[in-house]
């Protein structure tokens, strides 16, 4: 039986100010600009993304490198670049942690029932070992007509790997009426933010 190829995560930074930097000593990379992350289980947009890779010393056995340069390979070598478009792909198992920041971080991920849910915040951490996404800085998640809003800056909302939500701290749930659904409700808690075009992650049902 043919061995299944490792799932890939693609990181793209576009715009006139897009840039990337890789620190080999820390096995990490930084992307800035209009950053977009396409993961098999979620889709994310932000202004700045820090990606920390699993070091070779932490792996029990080395894995063959994928065709082409990955973020992990560039991080080993140490590199920096700036252009109108930067794009890298990496094996999901190589990601230790990814930190997304910006005026508005947007996360699209299917719930445990297969329904699309949209999370927004200003700081989100993806934990590679668990597949969980931890949202901070007044996070909120919209699922259907339900909108969960953090009411305290210390509140975190975690979108678990299986799509379930875990709220830690004060929060409230709002039932969105049909007329309200026509408005960008998810942008309400982020003053001055614009509402991006949202898309489903790879593998999501049409």
mmCIF file of N, CA and C in Angstrom, residues 55-189:
data_model
loop_
_atom_site.group_PDB
_atom_site.id
_atom_site.type_symbol
_atom_site.label_atom_id
_atom_site.label_comp_id
_atom_site.label_asym_id
_atom_site.label_seq_id
_atom_site.Cartn_x
_atom_site.Cartn_y
_atom_site.Cartn_z
ATOM 1 N N UNK A 55 12.104 21.255 16.265
ATOM 2 C CA UNK A 55 13.515 21.079 15.940
ATOM 3 C C UNK A 55 13.822 19.596 15.727
ATOM 4 N N UNK A 56 14.826 19.336 14.913
ATOM 5 C CA UNK A 56 15.210 17.958 14.621
ATOM 6 C C UNK A 56 15.548 17.190 15.889
ATOM 7 N N UNK A 57 16.135 17.878 16.860
ATOM 8 C CA UNK A 57 16.529 17.214 18.098
ATOM 9 C C UNK A 57 15.321 16.741 18.891
ATOM 10 N N UNK A 58 14.154 17.354 18.626
ATOM 11 C CA UNK A 58 12.940 16.987 19.347
ATOM 12 C C UNK A 58 12.198 15.847 18.678
ATOM 13 N N UNK A 59 12.608 15.474 17.482
ATOM 14 C CA UNK A 59 11.922 14.413 16.759
ATOM 15 C C UNK A 59 12.555 13.064 17.070
ATOM 16 N N UNK A 60 11.750 12.041 17.184
ATOM 17 C CA UNK A 60 12.256 10.703 17.468
ATOM 18 C C UNK A 60 12.973 10.122 16.264
ATOM 19 N N UNK A 61 12.495 10.480 15.079
ATOM 20 C CA UNK A 61 13.146 10.014 13.858
ATOM 21 C C UNK A 61 12.923 11.036 12.776
ATOM 22 N N UNK A 62 13.914 11.181 11.917
ATOM 23 C CA UNK A 62 13.842 12.187 10.856
ATOM 24 C C UNK A 62 12.845 11.760 9.806
ATOM 25 N N UNK A 63 12.140 12.739 9.242
ATOM 26 C CA UNK A 63 11.184 12.463 8.181
ATOM 27 C C UNK A 63 11.736 12.997 6.864
ATOM 28 N N UNK A 64 11.451 12.333 5.752
ATOM 29 C CA UNK A 64 11.949 12.815 4.464
ATOM 30 C C UNK A 64 11.333 14.159 4.123
ATOM 31 N N UNK A 65 12.155 15.025 3.550
ATOM 32 C CA UNK A 65 11.672 16.362 3.213
ATOM 33 C C UNK A 65 10.747 16.297 2.020
ATOM 34 N N UNK A 66 9.748 17.160 2.006
ATOM 35 C CA UNK A 66 8.818 17.225 0.886
ATOM 36 C C UNK A 66 9.499 17.923 -0.286
ATOM 37 N N UNK A 67 8.944 17.748 -1.463
ATOM 38 C CA UNK A 67 9.513 18.376 -2.644
ATOM 39 C C UNK A 67 9.390 19.893 -2.537
ATOM 40 N N UNK A 68 10.483 20.600 -2.808
ATOM 41 C CA UNK A 68 10.463 22.050 -2.748
ATOM 42 C C UNK A 68 10.846 22.546 -1.363
ATOM 43 N N UNK A 69 11.129 23.834 -1.248
ATOM 44 C CA UNK A 69 11.539 24.422 0.027
ATOM 45 C C UNK A 69 10.336 24.628 0.928
ATOM 46 N N UNK A 70 10.443 24.161 2.162
ATOM 47 C CA UNK A 70 9.382 24.370 3.133
ATOM 48 C C UNK A 70 9.825 25.427 4.131
ATOM 49 N N UNK A 71 8.881 25.903 4.944
ATOM 50 C CA UNK A 71 9.216 26.894 5.966
ATOM 51 C C UNK A 71 10.246 26.325 6.924
ATOM 52 N N UNK A 72 10.136 25.037 7.234
ATOM 53 C CA UNK A 72 11.080 24.415 8.147
ATOM 54 C C UNK A 72 12.487 24.387 7.572
ATOM 55 N N UNK A 73 12.610 24.078 6.293
ATOM 56 C CA UNK A 73 13.917 24.043 5.659
ATOM 57 C C UNK A 73 14.553 25.422 5.613
ATOM 58 N N UNK A 74 13.756 26.431 5.294
ATOM 59 C CA UNK A 74 14.275 27.788 5.248
ATOM 60 C C UNK A 74 14.689 28.264 6.632
ATOM 61 N N UNK A 75 13.936 27.849 7.657
ATOM 62 C CA UNK A 75 14.270 28.241 9.014
ATOM 63 C C UNK A 75 15.614 27.656 9.437
ATOM 64 N N UNK A 76 15.911 26.440 8.969
ATOM 65 C CA UNK A 76 17.194 25.825 9.300
ATOM 66 C C UNK A 76 18.335 26.613 8.690
ATOM 67 N N UNK A 77 18.145 27.049 7.459
ATOM 68 C CA UNK A 77 19.196 27.751 6.752
ATOM 69 C C UNK A 77 19.333 29.190 7.233
ATOM 70 N N UNK A 78 18.220 29.798 7.632
ATOM 71 C CA UNK A 78 18.229 31.197 8.015
ATOM 72 C C UNK A 78 18.080 32.038 6.770
ATOM 73 N N UNK A 79 16.978 32.757 6.647
ATOM 74 C CA UNK A 79 16.744 33.530 5.425
ATOM 75 C C UNK A 79 15.779 34.652 5.716
ATOM 76 N N UNK A 80 15.824 35.670 4.870
ATOM 77 C CA UNK A 80 14.892 36.779 4.991
ATOM 78 C C UNK A 80 14.523 37.225 3.596
ATOM 79 N N UNK A 81 13.298 37.687 3.432
ATOM 80 C CA UNK A 81 12.886 38.129 2.113
ATOM 81 C C UNK A 81 11.757 39.121 2.200
ATOM 82 N N UNK A 82 11.560 39.863 1.127
ATOM 83 C CA UNK A 82 10.472 40.828 1.062
ATOM 84 C C UNK A 82 10.034 40.935 -0.377
ATOM 85 N N UNK A 83 8.751 40.800 -0.607
ATOM 86 C CA UNK A 83 8.232 40.906 -1.965
ATOM 87 C C UNK A 83 6.741 41.136 -1.890
ATOM 88 N N UNK A 84 6.113 41.266 -3.055
ATOM 89 C CA UNK A 84 4.683 41.467 -3.075
ATOM 90 C C UNK A 84 3.911 40.219 -2.737
ATOM 91 N N UNK A 85 4.564 39.055 -2.779
ATOM 92 C CA UNK A 85 3.888 37.803 -2.460
ATOM 93 C C UNK A 85 4.902 36.788 -1.951
ATOM 94 N N UNK A 86 4.640 36.266 -0.757
ATOM 95 C CA UNK A 86 5.501 35.257 -0.163
ATOM 96 C C UNK A 86 4.636 34.059 0.164
ATOM 97 N N UNK A 87 5.064 32.865 -0.244
ATOM 98 C CA UNK A 87 4.262 31.678 0.022
ATOM 99 C C UNK A 87 5.167 30.511 0.379
ATOM 100 N N UNK A 88 4.836 29.815 1.471
ATOM 101 C CA UNK A 88 5.589 28.643 1.889
ATOM 102 C C UNK A 88 4.617 27.546 2.300
ATOM 103 N N UNK A 89 5.050 26.295 2.149
ATOM 104 C CA UNK A 89 4.264 25.150 2.587
ATOM 105 C C UNK A 89 5.109 24.312 3.524
ATOM 106 N N UNK A 90 4.463 23.694 4.512
ATOM 107 C CA UNK A 90 5.193 22.865 5.448
ATOM 108 C C UNK A 90 4.344 21.692 5.902
ATOM 109 N N UNK A 91 4.991 20.601 6.268
ATOM 110 C CA UNK A 91 4.335 19.425 6.806
ATOM 111 C C UNK A 91 3.705 19.817 8.145
ATOM 112 N N UNK A 92 2.417 19.501 8.331
ATOM 113 C CA UNK A 92 1.730 19.894 9.558
ATOM 114 C C UNK A 92 2.421 19.371 10.812
ATOM 115 N N UNK A 93 3.051 18.191 10.736
ATOM 116 C CA UNK A 93 3.686 17.610 11.905
ATOM 117 C C UNK A 93 4.923 18.377 12.336
ATOM 118 N N UNK A 94 5.414 19.286 11.460
ATOM 119 C CA UNK A 94 6.590 20.082 11.794
ATOM 120 C C UNK A 94 6.257 21.345 12.569
ATOM 121 N N UNK A 95 4.981 21.689 12.666
ATOM 122 C CA UNK A 95 4.591 22.925 13.338
ATOM 123 C C UNK A 95 4.432 22.686 14.838
ATOM 124 N N UNK A 96 5.225 23.389 15.624
ATOM 125 C CA UNK A 96 5.114 23.298 17.084
ATOM 126 C C UNK A 96 4.069 24.275 17.595
ATOM 127 N N UNK A 97 4.128 25.504 17.088
ATOM 128 C CA UNK A 97 3.189 26.542 17.511
ATOM 129 C C UNK A 97 3.161 27.644 16.462
ATOM 130 N N UNK A 98 2.006 28.247 16.279
ATOM 131 C CA UNK A 98 1.868 29.389 15.374
ATOM 132 C C UNK A 98 1.057 30.462 16.084
ATOM 133 N N UNK A 99 1.548 31.691 16.062
ATOM 134 C CA UNK A 99 0.887 32.801 16.746
ATOM 135 C C UNK A 99 0.466 33.840 15.710
ATOM 136 N N UNK A 100 -0.837 34.090 15.636
ATOM 137 C CA UNK A 100 -1.388 35.065 14.685
ATOM 138 C C UNK A 100 -1.802 36.331 15.437
ATOM 139 N N UNK A 101 -1.430 37.481 14.888
ATOM 140 C CA UNK A 101 -1.778 38.761 15.505
ATOM 141 C C UNK A 101 -2.277 39.720 14.432
ATOM 142 N N UNK A 102 -2.985 40.757 14.861
ATOM 143 C CA UNK A 102 -3.428 41.762 13.906
ATOM 144 C C UNK A 102 -4.610 42.557 14.401
ATOM 145 N N UNK A 103 -5.007 43.527 13.587
ATOM 146 C CA UNK A 103 -6.192 44.325 13.902
ATOM 147 C C UNK A 103 -7.409 43.422 13.972
ATOM 148 N N UNK A 104 -7.394 42.368 13.168
ATOM 149 C CA UNK A 104 -8.488 41.403 13.188
ATOM 150 C C UNK A 104 -7.984 40.067 12.664
ATOM 151 N N UNK A 105 -7.929 39.095 13.546
ATOM 152 C CA UNK A 105 -7.574 37.731 13.162
ATOM 153 C C UNK A 105 -8.884 36.977 12.929
ATOM 154 N N UNK A 106 -9.026 36.369 11.772
ATOM 155 C CA UNK A 106 -10.262 35.658 11.424
ATOM 156 C C UNK A 106 -9.952 34.177 11.207
ATOM 157 N N UNK A 107 -10.718 33.314 11.862
ATOM 158 C CA UNK A 107 -10.520 31.875 11.771
ATOM 159 C C UNK A 107 -11.812 31.221 11.301
ATOM 160 N N UNK A 108 -11.752 30.450 10.241
ATOM 161 C CA UNK A 108 -12.884 29.653 9.761
ATOM 162 C C UNK A 108 -12.592 28.191 10.050
ATOM 163 N N UNK A 109 -13.458 27.541 10.798
ATOM 164 C CA UNK A 109 -13.264 26.124 11.113
ATOM 165 C C UNK A 109 -14.618 25.462 11.328
ATOM 166 N N UNK A 110 -14.774 24.247 10.810
ATOM 167 C CA UNK A 110 -16.023 23.523 10.982
ATOM 168 C C UNK A 110 -16.209 23.104 12.435
ATOM 169 N N UNK A 111 -17.447 23.133 12.891
ATOM 170 C CA UNK A 111 -17.766 22.686 14.240
ATOM 171 C C UNK A 111 -17.783 21.165 14.274
ATOM 172 N N UNK A 112 -18.027 20.604 15.459
ATOM 173 C CA UNK A 112 -18.071 19.149 15.592
ATOM 174 C C UNK A 112 -19.276 18.551 14.877
ATOM 175 N N UNK A 113 -20.256 19.400 14.511
ATOM 176 C CA UNK A 113 -21.433 18.928 13.780
ATOM 177 C C UNK A 113 -21.339 19.226 12.286
ATOM 178 N N UNK A 114 -20.198 19.766 11.848
ATOM 179 C CA UNK A 114 -19.999 20.044 10.438
ATOM 180 C C UNK A 114 -20.487 21.405 9.988
ATOM 181 N N UNK A 115 -20.848 22.282 10.927
ATOM 182 C CA UNK A 115 -21.326 23.626 10.593
ATOM 183 C C UNK A 115 -20.158 24.608 10.647
ATOM 184 N N UNK A 116 -20.096 25.521 9.669
ATOM 185 C CA UNK A 116 -19.023 26.489 9.647
ATOM 186 C C UNK A 116 -19.167 27.464 10.814
ATOM 187 N N UNK A 117 -18.073 27.699 11.532
ATOM 188 C CA UNK A 117 -18.067 28.694 12.592
ATOM 189 C C UNK A 117 -16.909 29.658 12.339
ATOM 190 N N UNK A 118 -17.147 30.928 12.652
ATOM 191 C CA UNK A 118 -16.193 31.988 12.354
ATOM 192 C C UNK A 118 -15.743 32.627 13.655
ATOM 193 N N UNK A 119 -14.450 32.584 13.930
ATOM 194 C CA UNK A 119 -13.896 33.194 15.132
ATOM 195 C C UNK A 119 -13.111 34.446 14.769
ATOM 196 N N UNK A 120 -13.218 35.484 15.603
ATOM 197 C CA UNK A 120 -12.439 36.701 15.407
ATOM 198 C C UNK A 120 -11.814 37.113 16.730
ATOM 199 N N UNK A 121 -10.630 37.698 16.653
ATOM 200 C CA UNK A 121 -9.914 38.182 17.827
ATOM 201 C C UNK A 121 -8.735 39.004 17.328
ATOM 202 N N UNK A 122 -7.828 39.365 18.239
ATOM 203 C CA UNK A 122 -6.610 40.067 17.834
ATOM 204 C C UNK A 122 -5.359 39.240 18.097
ATOM 205 N N UNK A 123 -5.551 38.086 18.733
ATOM 206 C CA UNK A 123 -4.408 37.231 19.057
ATOM 207 C C UNK A 123 -4.889 35.785 19.110
ATOM 208 N N UNK A 124 -4.271 34.924 18.329
ATOM 209 C CA UNK A 124 -4.655 33.511 18.320
ATOM 210 C C UNK A 124 -3.404 32.647 18.288
ATOM 211 N N UNK A 125 -3.434 31.549 19.044
ATOM 212 C CA UNK A 125 -2.304 30.629 19.101
ATOM 213 C C UNK A 125 -2.751 29.242 18.668
ATOM 214 N N UNK A 126 -2.093 28.699 17.645
ATOM 215 C CA UNK A 126 -2.354 27.339 17.208
ATOM 216 C C UNK A 126 -1.325 26.426 17.852
ATOM 217 N N UNK A 127 -1.787 25.388 18.556
ATOM 218 C CA UNK A 127 -0.897 24.440 19.232
ATOM 219 C C UNK A 127 -0.786 23.192 18.360
ATOM 220 N N UNK A 128 0.391 22.955 17.808
ATOM 221 C CA UNK A 128 0.566 21.867 16.866
ATOM 222 C C UNK A 128 0.337 20.490 17.452
ATOM 223 N N UNK A 129 0.710 20.285 18.723
ATOM 224 C CA UNK A 129 0.594 18.964 19.327
ATOM 225 C C UNK A 129 -0.849 18.524 19.544
ATOM 226 N N UNK A 130 -1.764 19.488 19.705
ATOM 227 C CA UNK A 130 -3.167 19.164 19.961
ATOM 228 C C UNK A 130 -4.089 19.551 18.819
ATOM 229 N N UNK A 131 -3.665 20.512 17.975
ATOM 230 C CA UNK A 131 -4.526 20.999 16.907
ATOM 231 C C UNK A 131 -5.537 22.023 17.385
ATOM 232 N N UNK A 132 -5.398 22.491 18.640
ATOM 233 C CA UNK A 132 -6.327 23.472 19.197
ATOM 234 C C UNK A 132 -5.915 24.893 18.814
ATOM 235 N N UNK A 133 -6.910 25.799 18.715
ATOM 236 C CA UNK A 133 -6.685 27.211 18.425
ATOM 237 C C UNK A 133 -7.181 28.021 19.619
ATOM 238 N N UNK A 134 -6.281 28.735 20.307
ATOM 239 C CA UNK A 134 -6.624 29.522 21.490
ATOM 240 C C UNK A 134 -6.738 30.985 21.087
ATOM 241 N N UNK A 135 -7.924 31.576 21.267
ATOM 242 C CA UNK A 135 -8.188 32.956 20.871
ATOM 243 C C UNK A 135 -8.187 33.867 22.098
ATOM 244 N N UNK A 136 -7.509 35.028 21.983
ATOM 245 C CA UNK A 136 -7.400 35.983 23.084
ATOM 246 C C UNK A 136 -7.742 37.397 22.607
ATOM 247 N N UNK A 137 -7.819 38.333 23.564
ATOM 248 C CA UNK A 137 -8.088 39.753 23.303
ATOM 249 C C UNK A 137 -9.512 39.934 22.768
ATOM 250 N N UNK A 138 -10.495 39.763 23.678
ATOM 251 C CA UNK A 138 -11.928 39.874 23.366
ATOM 252 C C UNK A 138 -12.319 39.012 22.160
ATOM 253 N N UNK A 139 -12.106 37.718 22.246
ATOM 254 C CA UNK A 139 -12.481 36.827 21.139
ATOM 255 C C UNK A 139 -13.986 36.664 21.036
ATOM 256 N N UNK A 140 -14.442 36.243 19.882
ATOM 257 C CA UNK A 140 -15.848 35.920 19.678
ATOM 258 C C UNK A 140 -15.961 34.882 18.568
ATOM 259 N N UNK A 141 -16.988 34.061 18.659
ATOM 260 C CA UNK A 141 -17.196 33.006 17.671
ATOM 261 C C UNK A 141 -18.655 32.996 17.267
ATOM 262 N N UNK A 142 -18.907 33.030 15.969
ATOM 263 C CA UNK A 142 -20.268 32.947 15.451
ATOM 264 C C UNK A 142 -20.489 31.574 14.840
ATOM 265 N N UNK A 143 -21.551 30.908 15.278
ATOM 266 C CA UNK A 143 -21.927 29.599 14.760
ATOM 267 C C UNK A 143 -23.419 29.637 14.493
ATOM 268 N N UNK A 144 -23.786 29.698 13.227
ATOM 269 C CA UNK A 144 -25.196 29.832 12.880
ATOM 270 C C UNK A 144 -25.743 31.152 13.399
ATOM 271 N N UNK A 145 -26.799 31.096 14.191
ATOM 272 C CA UNK A 145 -27.401 32.313 14.756
ATOM 273 C C UNK A 145 -26.865 32.615 16.149
ATOM 274 N N UNK A 146 -25.932 31.812 16.644
ATOM 275 C CA UNK A 146 -25.358 32.037 17.971
ATOM 276 C C UNK A 146 -24.024 32.761 17.863
ATOM 277 N N UNK A 147 -23.876 33.819 18.655
ATOM 278 C CA UNK A 147 -22.639 34.593 18.686
ATOM 279 C C UNK A 147 -22.143 34.632 20.126
ATOM 280 N N UNK A 148 -21.005 33.993 20.384
ATOM 281 C CA UNK A 148 -20.417 33.966 21.722
ATOM 282 C C UNK A 148 -19.397 35.090 21.815
ATOM 283 N N UNK A 149 -19.596 35.990 22.796
ATOM 284 C CA UNK A 149 -18.747 37.173 22.943
ATOM 285 C C UNK A 149 -18.041 37.160 24.286
ATOM 286 N N UNK A 150 -16.726 37.384 24.294
ATOM 287 C CA UNK A 150 -16.001 37.555 25.547
ATOM 288 C C UNK A 150 -16.348 38.917 26.129
ATOM 289 N N UNK A 151 -16.569 38.990 27.431
ATOM 290 C CA UNK A 151 -16.911 40.255 28.079
ATOM 291 C C UNK A 151 -15.798 40.760 28.985
ATOM 292 N N UNK A 152 -14.660 40.088 28.964
ATOM 293 C CA UNK A 152 -13.515 40.487 29.787
ATOM 294 C C UNK A 152 -12.245 40.192 28.985
ATOM 295 N N UNK A 153 -11.232 41.058 29.077
ATOM 296 C CA UNK A 153 -10.015 40.841 28.289
ATOM 297 C C UNK A 153 -9.265 39.557 28.643
ATOM 298 N N UNK A 154 -9.527 39.009 29.831
ATOM 299 C CA UNK A 154 -8.840 37.784 30.236
ATOM 300 C C UNK A 154 -9.496 36.521 29.676
ATOM 301 N N UNK A 155 -10.675 36.659 29.099
ATOM 302 C CA UNK A 155 -11.411 35.503 28.576
ATOM 303 C C UNK A 155 -10.719 34.929 27.344
ATOM 304 N N UNK A 156 -10.637 33.612 27.292
ATOM 305 C CA UNK A 156 -10.124 32.930 26.112
ATOM 306 C C UNK A 156 -11.197 31.992 25.567
ATOM 307 N N UNK A 157 -11.234 31.871 24.262
ATOM 308 C CA UNK A 157 -12.105 30.894 23.603
ATOM 309 C C UNK A 157 -11.212 29.979 22.793
ATOM 310 N N UNK A 158 -11.297 28.696 23.063
ATOM 311 C CA UNK A 158 -10.480 27.723 22.354
ATOM 312 C C UNK A 158 -11.345 26.916 21.397
ATOM 313 N N UNK A 159 -10.951 26.913 20.124
ATOM 314 C CA UNK A 159 -11.602 26.041 19.153
ATOM 315 C C UNK A 159 -10.788 24.756 19.139
ATOM 316 N N UNK A 160 -11.339 23.702 19.718
ATOM 317 C CA UNK A 160 -10.620 22.447 19.826
ATOM 318 C C UNK A 160 -10.425 21.793 18.463
ATOM 319 N N UNK A 161 -9.515 20.854 18.407
ATOM 320 C CA UNK A 161 -9.205 20.176 17.160
ATOM 321 C C UNK A 161 -10.441 19.523 16.544
ATOM 322 N N UNK A 162 -11.359 19.030 17.397
ATOM 323 C CA UNK A 162 -12.568 18.368 16.887
ATOM 324 C C UNK A 162 -13.684 19.346 16.541
ATOM 325 N N UNK A 163 -13.418 20.667 16.684
ATOM 326 C CA UNK A 163 -14.407 21.677 16.316
ATOM 327 C C UNK A 163 -15.252 22.177 17.467
ATOM 328 N N UNK A 164 -15.163 21.547 18.640
ATOM 329 C CA UNK A 164 -15.918 22.003 19.798
ATOM 330 C C UNK A 164 -15.297 23.274 20.369
ATOM 331 N N UNK A 165 -16.106 24.044 21.110
ATOM 332 C CA UNK A 165 -15.639 25.292 21.709
ATOM 333 C C UNK A 165 -15.452 25.132 23.211
ATOM 334 N N UNK A 166 -14.433 25.790 23.737
ATOM 335 C CA UNK A 166 -14.178 25.819 25.171
ATOM 336 C C UNK A 166 -13.973 27.268 25.579
ATOM 337 N N UNK A 167 -14.855 27.790 26.432
ATOM 338 C CA UNK A 167 -14.787 29.184 26.875
ATOM 339 C C UNK A 167 -14.252 29.223 28.300
ATOM 340 N N UNK A 168 -13.210 30.006 28.520
ATOM 341 C CA UNK A 168 -12.618 30.149 29.855
ATOM 342 C C UNK A 168 -12.651 31.620 30.253
ATOM 343 N N UNK A 169 -13.632 31.992 31.070
ATOM 344 C CA UNK A 169 -13.772 33.374 31.502
ATOM 345 C C UNK A 169 -15.146 33.918 31.184
ATOM 346 N N UNK A 170 -15.410 35.156 31.627
ATOM 347 C CA UNK A 170 -16.722 35.771 31.392
ATOM 348 C C UNK A 170 -17.042 35.920 29.908
ATOM 349 N N UNK A 171 -18.251 35.519 29.517
ATOM 350 C CA UNK A 171 -18.687 35.624 28.122
ATOM 351 C C UNK A 171 -20.200 35.629 28.079
ATOM 352 N N UNK A 172 -20.746 36.052 26.968
ATOM 353 C CA UNK A 172 -22.192 36.066 26.790
ATOM 354 C C UNK A 172 -22.522 35.496 25.414
ATOM 355 N N UNK A 173 -23.717 34.957 25.286
ATOM 356 C CA UNK A 173 -24.167 34.414 24.001
ATOM 357 C C UNK A 173 -25.326 35.244 23.483
ATOM 358 N N UNK A 174 -25.232 35.689 22.251
ATOM 359 C CA UNK A 174 -26.259 36.511 21.628
ATOM 360 C C UNK A 174 -26.903 35.718 20.500
ATOM 361 N N UNK A 175 -28.228 35.768 20.432
ATOM 362 C CA UNK A 175 -28.963 35.136 19.335
ATOM 363 C C UNK A 175 -29.152 36.187 18.247
ATOM 364 N N UNK A 176 -28.570 35.955 17.085
ATOM 365 C CA UNK A 176 -28.625 36.927 15.994
ATOM 366 C C UNK A 176 -29.930 36.775 15.229
ATOM 367 N N UNK A 177 -30.650 37.862 15.084
ATOM 368 C CA UNK A 177 -31.890 37.857 14.313
ATOM 369 C C UNK A 177 -31.555 37.879 12.824
ATOM 370 N N UNK A 178 -32.533 37.524 12.002
ATOM 371 C CA UNK A 178 -32.296 37.426 10.567
ATOM 372 C C UNK A 178 -31.789 38.732 9.976
ATOM 373 N N UNK A 179 -32.356 39.875 10.403
ATOM 374 C CA UNK A 179 -31.914 41.144 9.843
ATOM 375 C C UNK A 179 -30.507 41.482 10.286
ATOM 376 N N UNK A 180 -30.105 40.991 11.473
ATOM 377 C CA UNK A 180 -28.768 41.254 11.962
ATOM 378 C C UNK A 180 -27.731 40.425 11.222
ATOM 379 N N UNK A 181 -28.153 39.246 10.726
ATOM 380 C CA UNK A 181 -27.228 38.375 10.025
ATOM 381 C C UNK A 181 -26.715 39.009 8.739
ATOM 382 N N UNK A 182 -27.474 39.988 8.207
ATOM 383 C CA UNK A 182 -27.056 40.657 6.997
ATOM 384 C C UNK A 182 -25.930 41.629 7.272
ATOM 385 N N UNK A 183 -25.711 41.971 8.553
ATOM 386 C CA UNK A 183 -24.677 42.913 8.932
ATOM 387 C C UNK A 183 -23.425 42.150 9.341
ATOM 388 N N UNK A 184 -22.223 42.792 9.241
ATOM 389 C CA UNK A 184 -20.986 42.123 9.659
ATOM 390 C C UNK A 184 -20.891 42.063 11.175
ATOM 391 N N UNK A 185 -21.731 41.208 11.794
ATOM 392 C CA UNK A 185 -21.786 41.139 13.251
ATOM 393 C C UNK A 185 -20.453 40.797 13.865
ATOM 394 N N UNK A 186 -19.655 39.971 13.188
ATOM 395 C CA UNK A 186 -18.385 39.530 13.746
ATOM 396 C C UNK A 186 -17.379 40.657 13.878
ATOM 397 N N UNK A 187 -17.621 41.795 13.190
ATOM 398 C CA UNK A 187 -16.685 42.907 13.254
ATOM 399 C C UNK A 187 -17.035 43.901 14.347
ATOM 400 N N UNK A 188 -18.164 43.708 15.013
ATOM 401 C CA UNK A 188 -18.645 44.693 15.964
ATOM 402 C C UNK A 188 -17.691 44.924 17.117
ATOM 403 N N UNK A 189 -17.029 43.887 17.605
ATOM 404 C CA UNK A 189 -16.162 44.012 18.773
ATOM 405 C C UNK A 189 -14.751 44.443 18.408
#
